[in-house]
Structure formats: C-alpha cells, structure tokens
Amino acid sequence: MLLTLIFPPPPSIFMAAMSVISFTSLANAGFSELGGKHMQYSKFWNFNSSQKSAEKKQQIPQLSGRTGMLILYAPAFLAALSCLLCFPHHSTRHLLLSSALTLHFLKRLLEVQFVHSYSGGMSIDTAIPISLSYFLSTATMIYGQNLTQGLPEPLIDLKETGILLFLIGISGNFYHHYILSKMRSKGDKEYKIPKGGLFELVICPHYFFEIMGFVGVSCISQTLYAFSFAMGTALYLTGRSCATRKWYLSKFKEFPQTVKALIPYVL
C-alpha cells in the first residue's frame, strides 16, 4: 500500500538513517515543547529562565531576532537555489521540488527582512542547530529525489495535489504572518491576542499552513524522506502550537477558551 504513494526506497544507508533521524529528532522536539522545554526563540526567548541558566546564557553570543532568523533560513535557501540553478533535473518532479524549496525559503527570508516584528533575540546555540537542520533536510530531500532516477513512479501521482497544498500553505502562512506584523506599532514589543483570519479559531494558523506547505512538498517529492520530514515537522509544530496556547492562557486572562492551538474546533 505504501509503495503506491512513494518511490521504492533506494538502497542507501544514508537516506534510511536520515529518514529516521529527521522524524525522531523533530518529534522529540515537539514532545519537549509539550513538556515545557522550549526552543529559545520568539515568545519563548527567555521563558522560565532560572538564575543559573540566565548566567549561562550571558556567556553565549546573543543575536537580534532578525539576524537569528536570517541565519536560520539563508543556508537552506542557498542549498535549494544552488540545486535549482546548477544541477540537471532528471524529471519534472525533481524540478518542482527544487523550485518549491527555493520559493519556501526565499519567502521566509523576505518575511524576516520586511514583514516580521521582533520582541526578543536568539542565542547562537539555538540558531545554529535549527539552521543546520533546515540546511540538511533541504539538501537531503533534493539528494533523495535525485536517487529516484530510473525507479518506477508511484502508482498514485500526487504531484498536482502537492502543488496545490504547497501554494495554499505558503499563501496562508504569509497572510497570517502579515496579520501578526500589523498588530504592533513601530517600537512596540508587547504581545497581544491576535485577531483576524483563522486567529479567531486557532492561535497558530501560521503553523497550520506551514505544515500544509511541507505536506505539499512531500506530495511533490513522494519519497520516504520527504514524508518522514513532513510528519516530523507536523509533530514539532503541533507541540509548539500547544505550548503557545498555554503561554497565551497564562499571560492573558481574557484569552478565549474556544480558540484552539492548531486545528479549528479540534486541537
């Protein structure tokens, strides 16, 4: 049944290992978010920092929010762009995958520079692992697609579905990032309860659409690694969304109990 949806896994120990590592590391990060151990960026920049951890953080180089985010996405964008422009594409699927990943990270870089408002910073020991994760996952996904050359296509072709999901995902993600950016005036670093769009139903619609975008990418690719990465990303962002809802509930007494974390009316 699975082989009707994905290419036969290539005889590559590297790809098999990366599929397991990507899924388990992202899933573990999601469960850590649920358990209160957060990645130190955005509203969790200084969340529950003990005196000992605060002293330790002072010894680690700190970045501005914008610089940290640029470090997160720039290597993955360059990897995707290099593959798009410099390497031959043996199939339409290969070209679509490289294009989608390039567009995704280009969008993120433009948002970092021109859309987002920042209330905190990011430590270098947070920025580097996340940046490395994005870079490796991008390069591995494209490399895995290259290994499908000569293999039989999956019986069920999900390319068109993937393109649709990807475009809806990046559009919805951008729209809700734009809403968040307009909630603050210049110089304002205070958080407010988001309003508008799907924020009326969930606190993290931007994560919902980011998951949709990566599911779209995995449908374009139809490789085991791409689906493993998409599922791991979904678990991480689910944990982050639940942690974010809990944060809003603790900070705002007037936060609506009916607003869910990620999926309207469900979660």
PDB file of C-alpha atoms in Angstrom:
ATOM      1  CA  MET A   1       0.000   0.000   0.000  1.00  0.00           C
ATOM      2  CA  LEU A   2       2.809   2.398   0.956  1.00  0.00           C
ATOM      3  CA  LEU A   3       4.591   1.824  -2.345  1.00  0.00           C
ATOM      4  CA  THR A   4       1.546   3.094  -4.226  1.00  0.00           C
ATOM      5  CA  LEU A   5       2.295   6.524  -2.700  1.00  0.00           C
ATOM      6  CA  ILE A   6       6.109   6.683  -2.622  1.00  0.00           C
ATOM      7  CA  PHE A   7       9.080   5.697  -4.720  1.00  0.00           C
ATOM      8  CA  PRO A   8      10.745   2.442  -3.704  1.00  0.00           C
ATOM      9  CA  PRO A   9      13.343   3.449  -1.066  1.00  0.00           C
ATOM     10  CA  PRO A  10      16.801   3.488  -2.699  1.00  0.00           C
ATOM     11  CA  PRO A  11      19.475   1.145  -1.306  1.00  0.00           C
ATOM     12  CA  SER A  12      21.105   3.992   0.628  1.00  0.00           C
ATOM     13  CA  ILE A  13      22.038   3.676   4.290  1.00  0.00           C
ATOM     14  CA  PHE A  14      22.410   7.464   4.432  1.00  0.00           C
ATOM     15  CA  MET A  15      18.835   8.107   3.251  1.00  0.00           C
ATOM     16  CA  ALA A  16      17.404   5.459   5.565  1.00  0.00           C
ATOM     17  CA  ALA A  17      19.294   6.915   8.524  1.00  0.00           C
ATOM     18  CA  MET A  18      18.296  10.497   7.684  1.00  0.00           C
ATOM     19  CA  SER A  19      14.629   9.481   7.417  1.00  0.00           C
ATOM     20  CA  VAL A  20      14.758   8.054  10.929  1.00  0.00           C
ATOM     21  CA  ILE A  21      16.869  10.881  12.370  1.00  0.00           C
ATOM     22  CA  SER A  22      14.713  13.674  10.887  1.00  0.00           C
ATOM     23  CA  PHE A  23      11.459  12.183  12.109  1.00  0.00           C
ATOM     24  CA  THR A  24      12.644  11.231  15.587  1.00  0.00           C
ATOM     25  CA  SER A  25      14.515  14.491  16.274  1.00  0.00           C
ATOM     26  CA  LEU A  26      11.586  16.662  15.174  1.00  0.00           C
ATOM     27  CA  ALA A  27       9.063  14.512  17.034  1.00  0.00           C
ATOM     28  CA  ASN A  28      11.229  14.672  20.157  1.00  0.00           C
ATOM     29  CA  ALA A  29      11.394  18.468  19.862  1.00  0.00           C
ATOM     30  CA  GLY A  30       7.593  18.556  19.657  1.00  0.00           C
ATOM     31  CA  PHE A  31       7.200  16.429  22.792  1.00  0.00           C
ATOM     32  CA  SER A  32       9.774  18.630  24.540  1.00  0.00           C
ATOM     33  CA  GLU A  33       7.628  21.666  23.730  1.00  0.00           C
ATOM     34  CA  LEU A  34       4.641  19.928  25.320  1.00  0.00           C
ATOM     35  CA  GLY A  35       6.780  19.150  28.370  1.00  0.00           C
ATOM     36  CA  GLY A  36       7.816  22.785  28.839  1.00  0.00           C
ATOM     37  CA  LYS A  37      11.299  22.600  27.330  1.00  0.00           C
ATOM     38  CA  HIS A  38      11.112  25.168  24.558  1.00  0.00           C
ATOM     39  CA  MET A  39      13.344  26.198  21.707  1.00  0.00           C
ATOM     40  CA  GLN A  40      14.643  29.610  22.796  1.00  0.00           C
ATOM     41  CA  TYR A  41      13.209  32.000  20.221  1.00  0.00           C
ATOM     42  CA  SER A  42      10.159  34.203  19.698  1.00  0.00           C
ATOM     43  CA  LYS A  43       7.968  34.433  22.820  1.00  0.00           C
ATOM     44  CA  PHE A  44       9.967  31.658  24.480  1.00  0.00           C
ATOM     45  CA  TRP A  45      13.201  33.632  24.183  1.00  0.00           C
ATOM     46  CA  ASN A  46      13.588  33.922  27.981  1.00  0.00           C
ATOM     47  CA  PHE A  47      10.807  31.595  29.097  1.00  0.00           C
ATOM     48  CA  ASN A  48      11.257  30.245  32.640  1.00  0.00           C
ATOM     49  CA  SER A  49      14.980  31.017  32.680  1.00  0.00           C
ATOM     50  CA  SER A  50      16.479  30.108  36.046  1.00  0.00           C
ATOM     51  CA  GLN A  51      19.278  32.232  37.501  1.00  0.00           C
ATOM     52  CA  LYS A  52      21.806  29.533  36.600  1.00  0.00           C
ATOM     53  CA  SER A  53      20.592  29.237  33.010  1.00  0.00           C
ATOM     54  CA  ALA A  54      20.406  33.034  32.727  1.00  0.00           C
ATOM     55  CA  GLU A  55      24.064  33.309  33.803  1.00  0.00           C
ATOM     56  CA  LYS A  56      24.991  30.596  31.316  1.00  0.00           C
ATOM     57  CA  LYS A  57      23.066  32.384  28.548  1.00  0.00           C
ATOM     58  CA  GLN A  58      25.042  35.574  29.220  1.00  0.00           C
ATOM     59  CA  GLN A  59      28.201  33.673  28.260  1.00  0.00           C
ATOM     60  CA  ILE A  60      26.727  32.634  24.887  1.00  0.00           C
ATOM     61  CA  PRO A  61      26.729  35.137  21.985  1.00  0.00           C
ATOM     62  CA  GLN A  62      23.265  36.620  21.514  1.00  0.00           C
ATOM     63  CA  LEU A  63      21.765  37.665  18.196  1.00  0.00           C
ATOM     64  CA  SER A  64      18.995  40.066  17.332  1.00  0.00           C
ATOM     65  CA  GLY A  65      15.735  38.399  16.320  1.00  0.00           C
ATOM     66  CA  ARG A  66      16.191  39.395  12.679  1.00  0.00           C
ATOM     67  CA  THR A  67      19.814  38.238  12.480  1.00  0.00           C
ATOM     68  CA  GLY A  68      18.944  34.947  14.137  1.00  0.00           C
ATOM     69  CA  MET A  69      16.119  34.283  11.699  1.00  0.00           C
ATOM     70  CA  LEU A  70      18.327  35.125   8.718  1.00  0.00           C
ATOM     71  CA  ILE A  71      20.871  32.579   9.940  1.00  0.00           C
ATOM     72  CA  LEU A  72      18.054  30.039  10.275  1.00  0.00           C
ATOM     73  CA  TYR A  73      16.911  30.242   6.658  1.00  0.00           C
ATOM     74  CA  ALA A  74      19.785  31.535   4.497  1.00  0.00           C
ATOM     75  CA  PRO A  75      21.826  28.283   4.230  1.00  0.00           C
ATOM     76  CA  ALA A  76      18.747  26.224   3.297  1.00  0.00           C
ATOM     77  CA  PHE A  77      17.750  28.830   0.687  1.00  0.00           C
ATOM     78  CA  LEU A  78      21.248  28.791  -0.843  1.00  0.00           C
ATOM     79  CA  ALA A  79      21.240  24.997  -0.920  1.00  0.00           C
ATOM     80  CA  ALA A  80      17.869  24.870  -2.674  1.00  0.00           C
ATOM     81  CA  LEU A  81      18.760  27.682  -5.088  1.00  0.00           C
ATOM     82  CA  SER A  82      22.078  26.027  -5.991  1.00  0.00           C
ATOM     83  CA  CYS A  83      20.312  22.759  -6.749  1.00  0.00           C
ATOM     84  CA  LEU A  84      17.710  24.590  -8.804  1.00  0.00           C
ATOM     85  CA  LEU A  85      20.161  26.561 -10.931  1.00  0.00           C
ATOM     86  CA  CYS A  86      23.340  24.486 -11.064  1.00  0.00           C
ATOM     87  CA  PHE A  87      22.312  20.846 -11.269  1.00  0.00           C
ATOM     88  CA  PRO A  88      20.435  18.991 -14.034  1.00  0.00           C
ATOM     89  CA  HIS A  89      16.839  17.966 -13.350  1.00  0.00           C
ATOM     90  CA  HIS A  90      16.118  14.438 -14.473  1.00  0.00           C
ATOM     91  CA  SER A  91      12.346  14.840 -14.091  1.00  0.00           C
ATOM     92  CA  THR A  92       9.571  17.404 -13.702  1.00  0.00           C
ATOM     93  CA  ARG A  93       9.169  16.216 -10.106  1.00  0.00           C
ATOM     94  CA  HIS A  94      12.828  16.989  -9.368  1.00  0.00           C
ATOM     95  CA  LEU A  95      12.462  20.492 -10.834  1.00  0.00           C
ATOM     96  CA  LEU A  96       9.231  21.125  -8.910  1.00  0.00           C
ATOM     97  CA  LEU A  97      10.787  20.025  -5.625  1.00  0.00           C
ATOM     98  CA  SER A  98      13.837  22.273  -6.009  1.00  0.00           C
ATOM     99  CA  SER A  99      11.588  25.174  -7.027  1.00  0.00           C
ATOM    100  CA  ALA A 100       9.194  24.685  -4.099  1.00  0.00           C
ATOM    101  CA  LEU A 101      12.001  24.562  -1.523  1.00  0.00           C
ATOM    102  CA  THR A 102      13.697  27.614  -3.038  1.00  0.00           C
ATOM    103  CA  LEU A 103      10.422  29.540  -3.005  1.00  0.00           C
ATOM    104  CA  HIS A 104       9.642  28.489   0.573  1.00  0.00           C
ATOM    105  CA  PHE A 105      12.942  29.714   1.997  1.00  0.00           C
ATOM    106  CA  LEU A 106      13.019  32.840  -0.203  1.00  0.00           C
ATOM    107  CA  LYS A 107       9.606  33.742   1.215  1.00  0.00           C
ATOM    108  CA  ARG A 108      10.890  33.202   4.748  1.00  0.00           C
ATOM    109  CA  LEU A 109      13.931  35.423   4.136  1.00  0.00           C
ATOM    110  CA  LEU A 110      11.760  38.207   2.692  1.00  0.00           C
ATOM    111  CA  GLU A 111       9.388  37.948   5.653  1.00  0.00           C
ATOM    112  CA  VAL A 112      12.312  38.147   8.084  1.00  0.00           C
ATOM    113  CA  GLN A 113      13.576  41.284   6.383  1.00  0.00           C
ATOM    114  CA  PHE A 114      10.354  43.117   5.561  1.00  0.00           C
ATOM    115  CA  VAL A 115       7.374  41.661   7.462  1.00  0.00           C
ATOM    116  CA  HIS A 116       8.174  40.359  10.934  1.00  0.00           C
ATOM    117  CA  SER A 117       8.285  42.483  14.083  1.00  0.00           C
ATOM    118  CA  TYR A 118      10.696  41.335  16.773  1.00  0.00           C
ATOM    119  CA  SER A 119      10.310  41.408  20.542  1.00  0.00           C
ATOM    120  CA  GLY A 120      13.349  39.379  21.544  1.00  0.00           C
ATOM    121  CA  GLY A 121      16.585  37.890  20.361  1.00  0.00           C
ATOM    122  CA  MET A 122      18.029  34.466  19.743  1.00  0.00           C
ATOM    123  CA  SER A 123      21.122  32.812  21.170  1.00  0.00           C
ATOM    124  CA  ILE A 124      23.677  31.421  18.749  1.00  0.00           C
ATOM    125  CA  ASP A 125      23.305  27.936  20.268  1.00  0.00           C
ATOM    126  CA  THR A 126      19.644  27.971  19.207  1.00  0.00           C
ATOM    127  CA  ALA A 127      20.200  29.477  15.757  1.00  0.00           C
ATOM    128  CA  ILE A 128      22.939  27.109  14.602  1.00  0.00           C
ATOM    129  CA  PRO A 129      21.169  23.757  15.266  1.00  0.00           C
ATOM    130  CA  ILE A 130      17.943  24.960  13.637  1.00  0.00           C
ATOM    131  CA  SER A 131      19.839  26.378  10.653  1.00  0.00           C
ATOM    132  CA  LEU A 132      21.781  23.140  10.279  1.00  0.00           C
ATOM    133  CA  SER A 133      18.536  21.150  10.466  1.00  0.00           C
ATOM    134  CA  TYR A 134      16.919  23.197   7.679  1.00  0.00           C
ATOM    135  CA  PHE A 135      20.055  23.009   5.533  1.00  0.00           C
ATOM    136  CA  LEU A 136      20.487  19.251   5.927  1.00  0.00           C
ATOM    137  CA  SER A 137      16.810  18.488   5.379  1.00  0.00           C
ATOM    138  CA  THR A 138      16.727  20.603   2.207  1.00  0.00           C
ATOM    139  CA  ALA A 139      19.891  19.072   0.758  1.00  0.00           C
ATOM    140  CA  THR A 140      18.850  15.553   1.767  1.00  0.00           C
ATOM    141  CA  MET A 141      15.376  15.913   0.270  1.00  0.00           C
ATOM    142  CA  ILE A 142      16.766  17.011  -3.085  1.00  0.00           C
ATOM    143  CA  TYR A 143      19.508  14.361  -2.985  1.00  0.00           C
ATOM    144  CA  GLY A 144      16.897  11.707  -2.202  1.00  0.00           C
ATOM    145  CA  GLN A 145      14.870  12.868  -5.183  1.00  0.00           C
ATOM    146  CA  ASN A 146      17.928  12.502  -7.372  1.00  0.00           C
ATOM    147  CA  LEU A 147      18.235   8.863  -6.263  1.00  0.00           C
ATOM    148  CA  THR A 148      14.773   8.130  -7.696  1.00  0.00           C
ATOM    149  CA  GLN A 149      16.168   8.458 -11.223  1.00  0.00           C
ATOM    150  CA  GLY A 150      15.359   5.234 -13.062  1.00  0.00           C
ATOM    151  CA  LEU A 151      12.952   3.976 -10.393  1.00  0.00           C
ATOM    152  CA  PRO A 152       9.285   3.288 -11.234  1.00  0.00           C
ATOM    153  CA  GLU A 153       6.914   6.150 -10.472  1.00  0.00           C
ATOM    154  CA  PRO A 154       4.431   5.656  -7.605  1.00  0.00           C
ATOM    155  CA  LEU A 155       1.110   4.216  -8.790  1.00  0.00           C
ATOM    156  CA  ILE A 156      -0.729   7.237  -7.375  1.00  0.00           C
ATOM    157  CA  ASP A 157       0.687  10.510  -8.685  1.00  0.00           C
ATOM    158  CA  LEU A 158       0.395  13.235  -6.019  1.00  0.00           C
ATOM    159  CA  LYS A 159       2.326  15.997  -7.815  1.00  0.00           C
ATOM    160  CA  GLU A 160      -0.700  18.164  -8.620  1.00  0.00           C
ATOM    161  CA  THR A 161      -2.153  17.702  -5.147  1.00  0.00           C
ATOM    162  CA  GLY A 162       1.229  18.620  -3.724  1.00  0.00           C
ATOM    163  CA  ILE A 163       1.489  21.800  -5.794  1.00  0.00           C
ATOM    164  CA  LEU A 164      -1.981  22.885  -4.634  1.00  0.00           C
ATOM    165  CA  LEU A 165      -1.260  22.165  -0.963  1.00  0.00           C
ATOM    166  CA  PHE A 166       2.105  23.923  -1.172  1.00  0.00           C
ATOM    167  CA  LEU A 167       0.667  27.084  -2.729  1.00  0.00           C
ATOM    168  CA  ILE A 168      -2.210  27.232  -0.232  1.00  0.00           C
ATOM    169  CA  GLY A 169       0.269  26.576   2.580  1.00  0.00           C
ATOM    170  CA  ILE A 170       2.752  29.339   1.773  1.00  0.00           C
ATOM    171  CA  SER A 171      -0.077  31.805   0.984  1.00  0.00           C
ATOM    172  CA  GLY A 172      -1.916  31.117   4.254  1.00  0.00           C
ATOM    173  CA  ASN A 173       1.343  31.208   6.204  1.00  0.00           C
ATOM    174  CA  PHE A 174       2.304  34.587   4.709  1.00  0.00           C
ATOM    175  CA  TYR A 175      -1.173  36.053   5.278  1.00  0.00           C
ATOM    176  CA  HIS A 176      -1.152  35.217   8.989  1.00  0.00           C
ATOM    177  CA  HIS A 177       2.451  36.402   9.399  1.00  0.00           C
ATOM    178  CA  TYR A 178       1.297  39.698   7.872  1.00  0.00           C
ATOM    179  CA  ILE A 179      -1.586  39.914  10.357  1.00  0.00           C
ATOM    180  CA  LEU A 180       0.845  39.362  13.237  1.00  0.00           C
ATOM    181  CA  SER A 181       3.186  42.061  11.932  1.00  0.00           C
ATOM    182  CA  LYS A 182       0.370  44.643  11.839  1.00  0.00           C
ATOM    183  CA  MET A 183      -0.541  44.088  15.483  1.00  0.00           C
ATOM    184  CA  ARG A 184       2.382  46.190  16.709  1.00  0.00           C
ATOM    185  CA  SER A 185       3.256  49.793  16.075  1.00  0.00           C
ATOM    186  CA  LYS A 186       6.867  50.738  15.464  1.00  0.00           C
ATOM    187  CA  GLY A 187       8.960  50.089  18.554  1.00  0.00           C
ATOM    188  CA  ASP A 188       6.189  48.149  20.306  1.00  0.00           C
ATOM    189  CA  LYS A 189       7.451  44.829  21.683  1.00  0.00           C
ATOM    190  CA  GLU A 190       4.430  43.788  23.736  1.00  0.00           C
ATOM    191  CA  TYR A 191       2.426  40.722  22.724  1.00  0.00           C
ATOM    192  CA  LYS A 192      -1.303  40.983  22.077  1.00  0.00           C
ATOM    193  CA  ILE A 193      -4.010  38.413  21.404  1.00  0.00           C
ATOM    194  CA  PRO A 194      -4.046  38.011  17.592  1.00  0.00           C
ATOM    195  CA  LYS A 195      -7.251  38.847  15.739  1.00  0.00           C
ATOM    196  CA  GLY A 196      -8.334  38.269  12.144  1.00  0.00           C
ATOM    197  CA  GLY A 197      -8.127  35.395   9.706  1.00  0.00           C
ATOM    198  CA  LEU A 198      -8.017  31.983  11.360  1.00  0.00           C
ATOM    199  CA  PHE A 199      -6.721  33.574  14.572  1.00  0.00           C
ATOM    200  CA  GLU A 200     -10.383  33.691  15.559  1.00  0.00           C
ATOM    201  CA  LEU A 201     -10.316  29.872  15.714  1.00  0.00           C
ATOM    202  CA  VAL A 202      -6.701  28.863  16.468  1.00  0.00           C
ATOM    203  CA  ILE A 203      -3.707  30.637  17.975  1.00  0.00           C
ATOM    204  CA  CYS A 204      -1.190  29.274  15.440  1.00  0.00           C
ATOM    205  CA  PRO A 205      -2.785  29.287  11.965  1.00  0.00           C
ATOM    206  CA  HIS A 206       0.635  30.161  10.504  1.00  0.00           C
ATOM    207  CA  TYR A 207       1.893  26.802  11.788  1.00  0.00           C
ATOM    208  CA  PHE A 208      -1.161  25.046  10.372  1.00  0.00           C
ATOM    209  CA  PHE A 209      -0.377  26.424   6.919  1.00  0.00           C
ATOM    210  CA  GLU A 210       3.354  25.724   7.310  1.00  0.00           C
ATOM    211  CA  ILE A 211       2.517  22.076   7.948  1.00  0.00           C
ATOM    212  CA  MET A 212       0.255  22.121   4.888  1.00  0.00           C
ATOM    213  CA  GLY A 213       3.108  23.543   2.821  1.00  0.00           C
ATOM    214  CA  PHE A 214       5.515  20.794   3.852  1.00  0.00           C
ATOM    215  CA  VAL A 215       2.877  18.132   3.263  1.00  0.00           C
ATOM    216  CA  GLY A 216       2.567  19.630  -0.212  1.00  0.00           C
ATOM    217  CA  VAL A 217       6.337  19.369  -0.692  1.00  0.00           C
ATOM    218  CA  SER A 218       6.257  15.715   0.377  1.00  0.00           C
ATOM    219  CA  CYS A 219       3.462  15.016  -2.116  1.00  0.00           C
ATOM    220  CA  ILE A 220       5.517  16.630  -4.878  1.00  0.00           C
ATOM    221  CA  SER A 221       8.523  14.513  -3.910  1.00  0.00           C
ATOM    222  CA  GLN A 222       6.782  11.253  -2.926  1.00  0.00           C
ATOM    223  CA  THR A 223       9.928   9.909  -1.266  1.00  0.00           C
ATOM    224  CA  LEU A 224      10.156   8.277   2.144  1.00  0.00           C
ATOM    225  CA  TYR A 225      12.470  11.006   3.435  1.00  0.00           C
ATOM    226  CA  ALA A 226      10.135  13.827   2.360  1.00  0.00           C
ATOM    227  CA  PHE A 227       7.161  12.233   4.119  1.00  0.00           C
ATOM    228  CA  SER A 228       9.283  11.499   7.218  1.00  0.00           C
ATOM    229  CA  PHE A 229      10.362  15.138   7.390  1.00  0.00           C
ATOM    230  CA  ALA A 230       6.805  16.402   6.860  1.00  0.00           C
ATOM    231  CA  MET A 231       5.430  14.152   9.630  1.00  0.00           C
ATOM    232  CA  GLY A 232       8.227  15.168  11.999  1.00  0.00           C
ATOM    233  CA  THR A 233       7.610  18.853  11.241  1.00  0.00           C
ATOM    234  CA  ALA A 234       3.901  18.376  11.908  1.00  0.00           C
ATOM    235  CA  LEU A 235       4.633  16.839  15.317  1.00  0.00           C
ATOM    236  CA  TYR A 236       7.078  19.599  16.246  1.00  0.00           C
ATOM    237  CA  LEU A 237       4.731  22.412  15.223  1.00  0.00           C
ATOM    238  CA  THR A 238       1.832  20.702  16.985  1.00  0.00           C
ATOM    239  CA  GLY A 239       3.830  20.682  20.219  1.00  0.00           C
ATOM    240  CA  ARG A 240       4.917  24.292  19.670  1.00  0.00           C
ATOM    241  CA  SER A 241       1.313  25.333  18.986  1.00  0.00           C
ATOM    242  CA  CYS A 242       0.039  23.716  22.193  1.00  0.00           C
ATOM    243  CA  ALA A 243       2.835  25.399  24.154  1.00  0.00           C
ATOM    244  CA  THR A 244       1.950  28.731  22.541  1.00  0.00           C
ATOM    245  CA  ARG A 245      -1.725  28.383  23.500  1.00  0.00           C
ATOM    246  CA  LYS A 246      -0.708  27.562  27.067  1.00  0.00           C
ATOM    247  CA  TRP A 247       1.507  30.671  27.085  1.00  0.00           C
ATOM    248  CA  TYR A 248      -1.358  32.914  25.935  1.00  0.00           C
ATOM    249  CA  LEU A 249      -3.690  31.409  28.536  1.00  0.00           C
ATOM    250  CA  SER A 250      -1.167  32.189  31.275  1.00  0.00           C
ATOM    251  CA  LYS A 251      -0.482  35.729  30.049  1.00  0.00           C
ATOM    252  CA  PHE A 252      -3.995  36.931  29.114  1.00  0.00           C
ATOM    253  CA  LYS A 253      -6.952  36.305  31.414  1.00  0.00           C
ATOM    254  CA  GLU A 254      -9.286  37.332  28.595  1.00  0.00           C
ATOM    255  CA  PHE A 255      -7.880  34.790  26.137  1.00  0.00           C
ATOM    256  CA  PRO A 256     -10.884  32.935  24.589  1.00  0.00           C
ATOM    257  CA  GLN A 257     -11.085  29.331  25.757  1.00  0.00           C
ATOM    258  CA  THR A 258     -12.721  28.403  22.446  1.00  0.00           C
ATOM    259  CA  VAL A 259      -9.581  29.290  20.474  1.00  0.00           C
ATOM    260  CA  LYS A 260      -7.671  26.077  19.833  1.00  0.00           C
ATOM    261  CA  ALA A 261      -3.945  25.616  19.296  1.00  0.00           C
ATOM    262  CA  LEU A 262      -3.635  24.440  15.681  1.00  0.00           C
ATOM    263  CA  ILE A 263      -6.691  22.778  14.133  1.00  0.00           C
ATOM    264  CA  PRO A 264     -10.042  24.639  14.294  1.00  0.00           C
ATOM    265  CA  TYR A 265     -12.535  23.052  16.724  1.00  0.00           C
ATOM    266  CA  VAL A 266     -10.243  20.037  17.265  1.00  0.00           C
ATOM    267  CA  LEU A 267      -6.792  20.757  18.740  1.00  0.00           C
TER     268      LEU A 267
END
